[in-house]
XYZ file of C-alpha atoms in Angstrom:
462
model
C 11.856 49.890 -25.312
C 15.183 48.910 -26.341
C 18.798 50.725 -25.703
C 20.589 48.360 -27.263
C 23.170 47.033 -24.261
C 23.411 43.993 -26.668
C 26.688 43.767 -24.302
C 26.646 42.832 -20.913
C 28.750 45.726 -18.222
C 29.016 48.355 -20.608
C 26.509 50.867 -20.306
C 23.926 52.046 -23.560
C 26.282 49.695 -26.329
C 25.069 50.146 -29.723
C 24.305 48.482 -32.555
C 27.350 45.539 -31.103
C 26.045 42.107 -30.925
C 27.057 40.156 -28.556
C 27.498 35.864 -27.491
C 23.495 35.714 -25.877
C 21.279 32.509 -25.108
C 17.866 32.382 -24.131
C 17.113 29.930 -21.101
C 14.026 27.713 -20.993
C 10.830 27.541 -23.563
C 7.694 29.952 -23.470
C 4.533 27.838 -22.439
C 1.495 28.522 -25.381
C -1.435 30.365 -24.682
C -4.528 28.391 -24.512
C -7.390 29.908 -26.352
C -5.310 32.356 -28.478
C -6.128 35.325 -27.045
C -5.931 35.758 -23.418
C -2.734 35.109 -23.204
C 0.755 37.125 -24.382
C 4.244 36.914 -25.372
C 5.424 40.151 -23.253
C 7.929 40.875 -21.009
C 6.818 39.031 -18.264
C 7.150 39.918 -14.321
C 7.955 38.972 -11.715
C 5.219 35.165 -10.754
C 5.932 34.271 -7.592
C 5.512 30.623 -7.960
C 6.666 28.178 -10.196
C 3.582 26.077 -10.770
C 1.624 28.099 -12.838
C -1.245 28.690 -10.421
C -3.583 32.220 -12.059
C -2.998 34.687 -10.246
C -5.756 37.054 -8.275
C -6.683 40.575 -7.277
C -6.354 41.111 -3.495
C -7.672 44.233 -1.910
C -7.617 45.616 -4.661
C -3.524 45.310 -5.027
C -2.739 42.088 -7.730
C -0.588 39.179 -5.162
C -0.810 36.280 -7.673
C -1.787 33.980 -4.105
C -5.046 32.673 -5.304
C -5.038 30.065 -2.711
C -4.360 31.670 0.132
C -1.283 31.487 0.827
C 0.685 34.017 1.627
C 4.502 34.469 1.787
C 7.668 36.671 1.823
C 7.826 35.927 -2.252
C 3.991 37.284 -2.096
C 5.275 40.199 -0.155
C 7.587 41.235 -2.396
C 5.540 41.369 -5.876
C 3.137 42.923 -3.664
C 5.446 45.521 -2.152
C 6.969 46.451 -5.692
C 3.263 47.145 -6.584
C 2.381 48.980 -4.156
C 5.685 51.068 -4.661
C 4.315 51.170 -8.334
C 0.174 52.223 -7.901
C 1.681 54.948 -4.956
C 3.729 56.683 -8.193
C 1.064 56.383 -10.754
C -1.794 56.744 -8.389
C -3.085 52.997 -10.903
C -3.322 49.172 -10.026
C -0.479 46.715 -12.434
C 1.459 43.199 -13.064
C 4.756 43.443 -11.814
C 6.677 41.755 -14.961
C 9.409 40.785 -16.009
C 9.734 43.621 -19.085
C 7.908 46.131 -20.454
C 7.648 44.476 -23.969
C 5.929 41.052 -21.808
C 3.348 43.459 -20.716
C 2.128 45.209 -23.763
C 2.554 42.528 -25.607
C 0.259 41.249 -22.538
C -1.830 44.533 -23.266
C -2.662 44.242 -26.936
C -3.249 40.887 -27.367
C -6.338 41.074 -24.522
C -8.144 44.193 -26.448
C -6.735 43.239 -29.658
C -8.014 40.945 -32.024
C -6.313 39.016 -35.074
C -5.640 41.153 -37.792
C -6.383 44.780 -36.064
C -4.861 47.978 -36.830
C -2.222 49.496 -34.504
C -0.191 52.923 -35.481
C 2.557 52.571 -34.286
C 5.796 55.394 -33.927
C 8.110 53.950 -37.199
C 10.942 55.952 -34.498
C 10.221 53.641 -31.729
C 12.733 50.339 -30.794
C 12.129 47.954 -32.497
C 11.034 45.778 -30.097
C 7.707 47.631 -30.333
C 6.638 46.294 -33.541
C 8.208 42.962 -33.348
C 5.170 43.098 -29.801
C 2.813 43.895 -32.341
C 3.559 41.430 -34.976
C 3.725 38.602 -32.357
C -0.286 40.039 -30.682
C -1.181 38.991 -34.258
C -1.763 42.817 -35.626
C -0.955 45.063 -38.080
C 1.532 46.967 -37.748
C 1.019 51.081 -39.491
C 3.111 53.621 -39.158
C 2.468 56.942 -37.845
C 3.071 60.707 -39.226
C 5.883 62.120 -37.398
C 7.248 65.091 -35.785
C 10.104 66.635 -36.002
C 10.556 68.138 -32.844
C 10.684 65.923 -31.030
C 10.412 62.552 -33.262
C 6.898 61.385 -31.839
C 3.721 60.661 -33.407
C 2.616 64.076 -35.142
C -1.189 64.016 -33.765
C -3.275 66.511 -36.751
C -1.592 64.751 -39.695
C -2.794 60.830 -38.913
C -4.752 58.898 -41.314
C -7.490 57.380 -37.792
C -8.848 55.268 -41.321
C -9.499 52.020 -39.523
C -7.135 51.320 -36.880
C -8.258 49.582 -34.231
C -5.354 51.594 -31.585
C -2.431 53.690 -31.370
C 0.148 53.054 -29.087
C 2.192 56.633 -27.789
C 6.057 56.973 -28.173
C 7.362 58.987 -25.285
C 10.781 59.050 -27.098
C 13.232 59.269 -24.342
C 10.914 60.552 -22.774
C 9.967 63.792 -24.577
C 6.106 62.974 -24.121
C 2.778 62.662 -27.142
C 0.964 64.907 -27.083
C -1.036 61.955 -24.926
C -3.897 64.294 -23.828
C -4.815 64.583 -27.707
C -4.139 61.941 -29.013
C -6.412 59.872 -26.465
C -9.773 62.323 -26.832
C -9.262 61.836 -30.772
C -9.617 58.097 -29.868
C -12.509 58.086 -27.238
C -14.191 60.277 -30.205
C -13.956 57.285 -32.505
C -14.049 53.727 -30.609
C -10.547 53.344 -31.005
C -8.126 52.321 -28.060
C -5.178 54.340 -26.309
C -2.785 51.824 -24.346
C 0.201 54.218 -23.227
C 3.434 52.602 -23.786
C 5.627 54.993 -21.474
C 8.753 52.194 -21.082
C 11.093 55.840 -22.565
C 8.912 57.694 -19.536
C 8.760 56.836 -16.248
C 9.559 59.569 -14.405
C 7.484 62.384 -17.263
C 4.813 63.689 -16.257
C 2.111 65.003 -18.557
C -1.165 67.977 -17.346
C -0.232 66.723 -13.617
C -1.099 63.126 -14.597
C 2.136 60.406 -14.950
C 2.714 58.930 -18.690
C 2.102 55.881 -18.763
C -1.886 56.319 -17.599
C -3.477 57.706 -20.464
C -4.519 54.770 -21.954
C -6.882 51.846 -20.981
C -3.575 49.868 -20.557
C -0.127 50.904 -20.632
C 3.578 49.227 -19.153
C 6.466 50.742 -17.585
C 10.338 50.204 -17.637
C 12.811 48.966 -14.388
C 14.951 48.226 -17.519
C 15.942 51.580 -18.011
C 14.543 53.720 -15.705
C 17.190 52.861 -12.893
C 19.082 50.873 -15.158
C 18.003 46.943 -14.008
C 18.399 45.763 -16.952
C 15.240 44.139 -16.015
C 11.714 44.142 -14.941
C 8.858 46.496 -15.737
C 4.819 47.348 -15.047
C 1.607 46.765 -16.887
C -1.196 48.887 -14.948
C -4.618 49.082 -16.492
C -7.416 51.665 -16.417
C -9.473 49.925 -15.536
C -8.562 47.282 -12.398
C -10.467 44.205 -13.191
C -9.142 43.342 -15.987
C -5.648 42.587 -14.113
C -7.093 39.009 -13.037
C -7.302 37.963 -16.521
C -3.535 39.708 -17.491
C -2.192 37.762 -14.067
C -3.609 34.022 -15.624
C -2.295 35.478 -19.354
C 0.909 36.190 -17.508
C 1.686 32.995 -15.872
C 0.885 31.331 -18.419
C 3.897 33.167 -20.644
C 6.819 33.067 -17.397
C 9.856 30.924 -18.249
C 10.474 29.701 -15.022
C 14.021 30.585 -13.712
C 15.986 29.125 -11.965
C 18.750 30.012 -9.465
C 21.604 31.377 -11.398
C 19.150 32.747 -13.999
C 17.713 34.845 -11.166
C 21.421 35.453 -9.907
C 22.754 36.660 -13.607
C 20.073 38.725 -13.887
C 20.816 40.750 -10.687
C 24.792 40.931 -11.265
C 24.521 41.923 -14.177
C 23.519 45.707 -13.918
C 25.171 45.615 -10.663
C 28.650 44.837 -13.432
C 27.723 47.790 -15.034
C 27.225 50.003 -13.047
C 30.489 49.146 -11.681
C 32.271 49.595 -14.872
C 29.798 53.033 -15.377
C 30.844 54.720 -11.994
C 34.673 53.298 -11.957
C 35.362 55.164 -15.477
C 36.242 51.345 -17.455
C 34.367 51.577 -20.578
C 36.896 52.811 -23.073
C 39.402 50.487 -21.536
C 36.247 47.557 -21.305
C 34.772 47.986 -24.979
C 38.338 48.902 -26.638
C 39.642 45.171 -25.039
C 35.104 43.026 -26.002
C 36.069 44.629 -29.665
C 40.267 43.668 -30.280
C 38.922 40.169 -28.573
C 36.162 40.044 -30.914
C 33.275 39.589 -28.797
C 31.512 42.445 -30.174
C 31.075 43.342 -34.006
C 29.122 45.982 -36.063
C 25.053 44.482 -36.992
C 24.269 48.311 -37.333
C 21.755 50.452 -35.079
C 19.149 47.820 -35.518
C 18.838 44.387 -35.138
C 19.087 41.799 -38.191
C 15.895 41.536 -39.282
C 16.047 37.730 -40.592
C 12.837 38.941 -42.704
C 11.863 35.565 -44.213
C 11.537 34.106 -41.441
C 10.032 36.873 -39.610
C 6.872 36.222 -42.320
C 6.421 33.030 -41.762
C 5.721 32.975 -38.434
C 3.198 35.987 -37.923
C 1.160 34.513 -40.530
C 0.191 32.128 -38.344
C -3.348 32.067 -36.963
C -1.987 32.742 -33.248
C 0.572 33.543 -33.511
C 2.997 31.681 -31.571
C 5.248 33.957 -29.261
C 7.743 31.571 -28.933
C 9.041 31.102 -32.298
C 8.519 34.957 -31.192
C 11.332 34.728 -28.962
C 14.667 35.284 -31.297
C 13.214 38.680 -32.001
C 11.685 39.461 -28.429
C 14.658 39.029 -26.632
C 16.445 41.749 -28.307
C 19.730 42.739 -25.820
C 17.103 41.580 -22.829
C 17.282 37.465 -22.418
C 15.024 37.453 -19.897
C 11.977 38.772 -20.839
C 9.487 36.920 -20.035
C 11.926 34.838 -16.685
C 9.745 34.201 -13.708
C 11.440 36.037 -11.323
C 12.605 35.180 -7.776
C 12.964 37.088 -4.341
C 17.301 37.992 -4.814
C 16.125 39.924 -8.662
C 13.163 41.855 -7.268
C 14.431 42.928 -4.091
C 16.662 44.430 -6.567
C 14.179 45.899 -8.506
C 13.205 47.772 -5.065
C 16.567 49.109 -4.804
C 16.520 50.847 -8.116
C 13.297 53.170 -7.178
C 15.212 54.822 -4.566
C 18.148 55.353 -7.491
C 16.071 56.630 -9.473
C 14.680 58.861 -6.762
C 17.687 59.676 -6.112
C 18.711 61.251 -10.113
C 15.731 63.117 -10.894
C 16.597 66.176 -9.663
C 20.306 65.656 -11.593
C 18.296 64.731 -14.496
C 16.547 67.898 -14.919
C 19.821 69.407 -14.379
C 21.421 67.681 -16.893
C 18.406 68.731 -19.469
C 18.331 71.869 -18.294
C 21.750 72.016 -19.510
C 20.814 70.275 -22.654
C 18.488 71.842 -23.651
C 20.017 75.390 -24.276
C 22.694 73.319 -26.882
C 22.324 74.265 -30.719
C 22.089 70.866 -31.384
C 19.005 69.881 -28.640
C 15.349 69.043 -30.555
C 13.088 71.552 -31.221
C 10.538 69.511 -29.331
C 12.990 69.307 -26.097
C 13.868 73.038 -26.586
C 10.670 74.429 -25.968
C 8.810 72.387 -23.119
C 9.416 72.819 -19.614
C 12.336 70.441 -18.126
C 11.693 66.900 -16.653
C 14.084 64.268 -15.751
C 14.134 62.311 -18.993
C 15.655 59.048 -19.520
C 17.471 60.618 -23.215
C 17.849 64.302 -24.203
C 17.661 64.406 -28.162
C 20.230 66.023 -30.035
C 20.660 66.273 -33.565
C 23.265 65.585 -35.537
C 25.148 65.579 -38.738
C 27.045 63.157 -39.865
C 25.505 61.249 -37.199
C 27.300 57.921 -37.246
C 30.761 59.246 -37.487
C 30.777 61.433 -34.153
C 29.140 58.232 -32.556
C 32.506 56.380 -33.591
C 34.506 59.822 -32.356
C 32.485 58.873 -29.023
C 33.702 55.741 -28.115
C 37.276 56.427 -29.303
C 36.662 58.705 -25.890
C 34.520 56.589 -23.760
C 31.201 56.821 -24.138
C 28.758 54.306 -26.342
C 25.302 55.580 -27.089
C 22.711 53.820 -27.215
C 18.751 54.160 -28.039
C 19.877 54.994 -31.104
C 17.058 53.599 -33.563
C 17.893 54.112 -37.536
C 16.792 53.247 -39.861
C 12.801 53.826 -39.381
C 10.653 50.728 -39.130
C 8.855 51.297 -42.422
C 13.166 50.558 -44.163
C 13.492 47.877 -41.621
C 11.388 46.074 -42.921
C 9.620 45.109 -46.275
C 6.001 43.522 -44.459
C 5.527 47.191 -42.863
C 4.148 49.795 -45.089
C 5.034 52.762 -45.634
C 4.386 55.745 -43.359
C 2.803 59.253 -44.311
C 6.347 61.083 -43.326
C 9.433 58.846 -44.510
C 11.498 62.298 -45.502
C 10.462 63.255 -41.769
C 11.215 59.552 -40.498
C 14.716 59.178 -42.215
C 16.197 62.429 -41.021
C 14.983 62.049 -37.305
C 16.271 58.633 -36.987
C 19.351 59.421 -39.250
C 20.768 62.392 -37.390
C 19.053 61.862 -33.663
C 21.761 61.582 -30.779
C 20.697 60.469 -27.404
C 22.570 62.561 -24.615
C 21.743 61.217 -21.034
C 21.312 64.413 -19.114
C 23.491 62.943 -15.627
C 26.647 63.290 -17.996
C 25.252 66.734 -19.988
C 28.325 68.768 -19.135
C 30.730 65.846 -19.676
C 29.280 65.422 -23.566
C 28.480 68.974 -23.981
C 32.459 69.534 -23.861
C 33.309 66.579 -25.855
C 30.598 67.781 -28.392
C 31.852 71.058 -28.908
C 35.307 70.311 -28.674
C 33.788 67.268 -31.405
C 32.773 71.069 -33.683
C 29.874 69.649 -33.969
C 27.682 70.478 -36.719
C 24.052 71.008 -35.408
C 21.490 68.802 -37.849
C 20.072 70.614 -40.319
C 16.125 71.102 -40.354
C 14.425 69.092 -42.698
C 12.705 70.574 -45.386
C 9.533 68.677 -44.716
C 8.715 70.736 -41.697
C 7.467 74.352 -42.346
C 4.251 72.411 -44.016
C 4.080 70.447 -39.694
C 2.866 73.759 -37.675
C 4.498 73.919 -34.357
């Protein structure tokens, strides 16, 4: 769910750490189950009153007062509803929404299937919900869940991946979940523009989440949707219990950071800015995943219930404001990003069309109909060396999730396809389709070699 933009202003900066802070403290849940530690969105009032549903829209005003702030949030939720065909709640981040959903529909200790190729924030959200993460088998073709190879024994739920926007076999997943009495949560943080069988990704589950932080590059904001809109009032109340107050300074910074990032990106200043930050010692290499602090993490997740406040270090990776109450200024910026998403759609599809023809393209992308993906997974030999050479030319790749989650944390039991998971995370180079032509030229210039197919690939059906 994260693209690791750890350095403000450097688009997609991966594997570096910089100065960051957390403002305020989270409010805990009162009942140990209904609240959420997910990135929650835009509650309009700082008084913490419960949200309600009026005329089928989540408007968060139980006392009947309608003001400009409520209208701003309703406008956001209505815009998203019109896109996906389901009611939803605006939340400060997709991870906040996912945590809300996990705490609402599951009980302590439930086993939930996730992909080991996913961002570590998904793993930390599952742990913060008091659940047991189970590593899924991985398809070498797209890094998503290999559905036919899933061991369904003891599973209570599945969280989809839709890695980089390339869809899971989500129709098949939903059918299997329904047949076995397993809940499906459809995480479309990477897949806000992905369509499967005429239906938006994110709407195939009992609940689904979307990210504006990635799509439209808003660096915050998201949505939580539910198949049954009757669940939304309770989810809204849980959201408000965990929201942090967002002062004027935090709201302003939350708006200015993505504006600065866009300016640097569009004016070609990434390379000098990146080198300047490195020269000043303001960024340092920490790996493609954040340091796990596993001993401390084990102690926190052993509590019953897990206190989401104690998990803040892990849940705020690259997004300090993951549970900040968002005001009119930030919500207005979020509304503007829908226009960016729509404006860039055809360019994204064109970029995918180009990248899928290249020798490095993942099989799953090459064989599927082109969609406006968030990133296109290319698979290359000596990936980290390629990343370093690209950075020297002003291209700072992001969305690299390496190693697999079951290698990253010892407390996570090994998954059934470790060789394929390691092959994928060790070779994948996610490329922004909006920069397809430039990246194609650079990779050819650098004489980058396509990754050799893993030896275990022949055991998986196509």
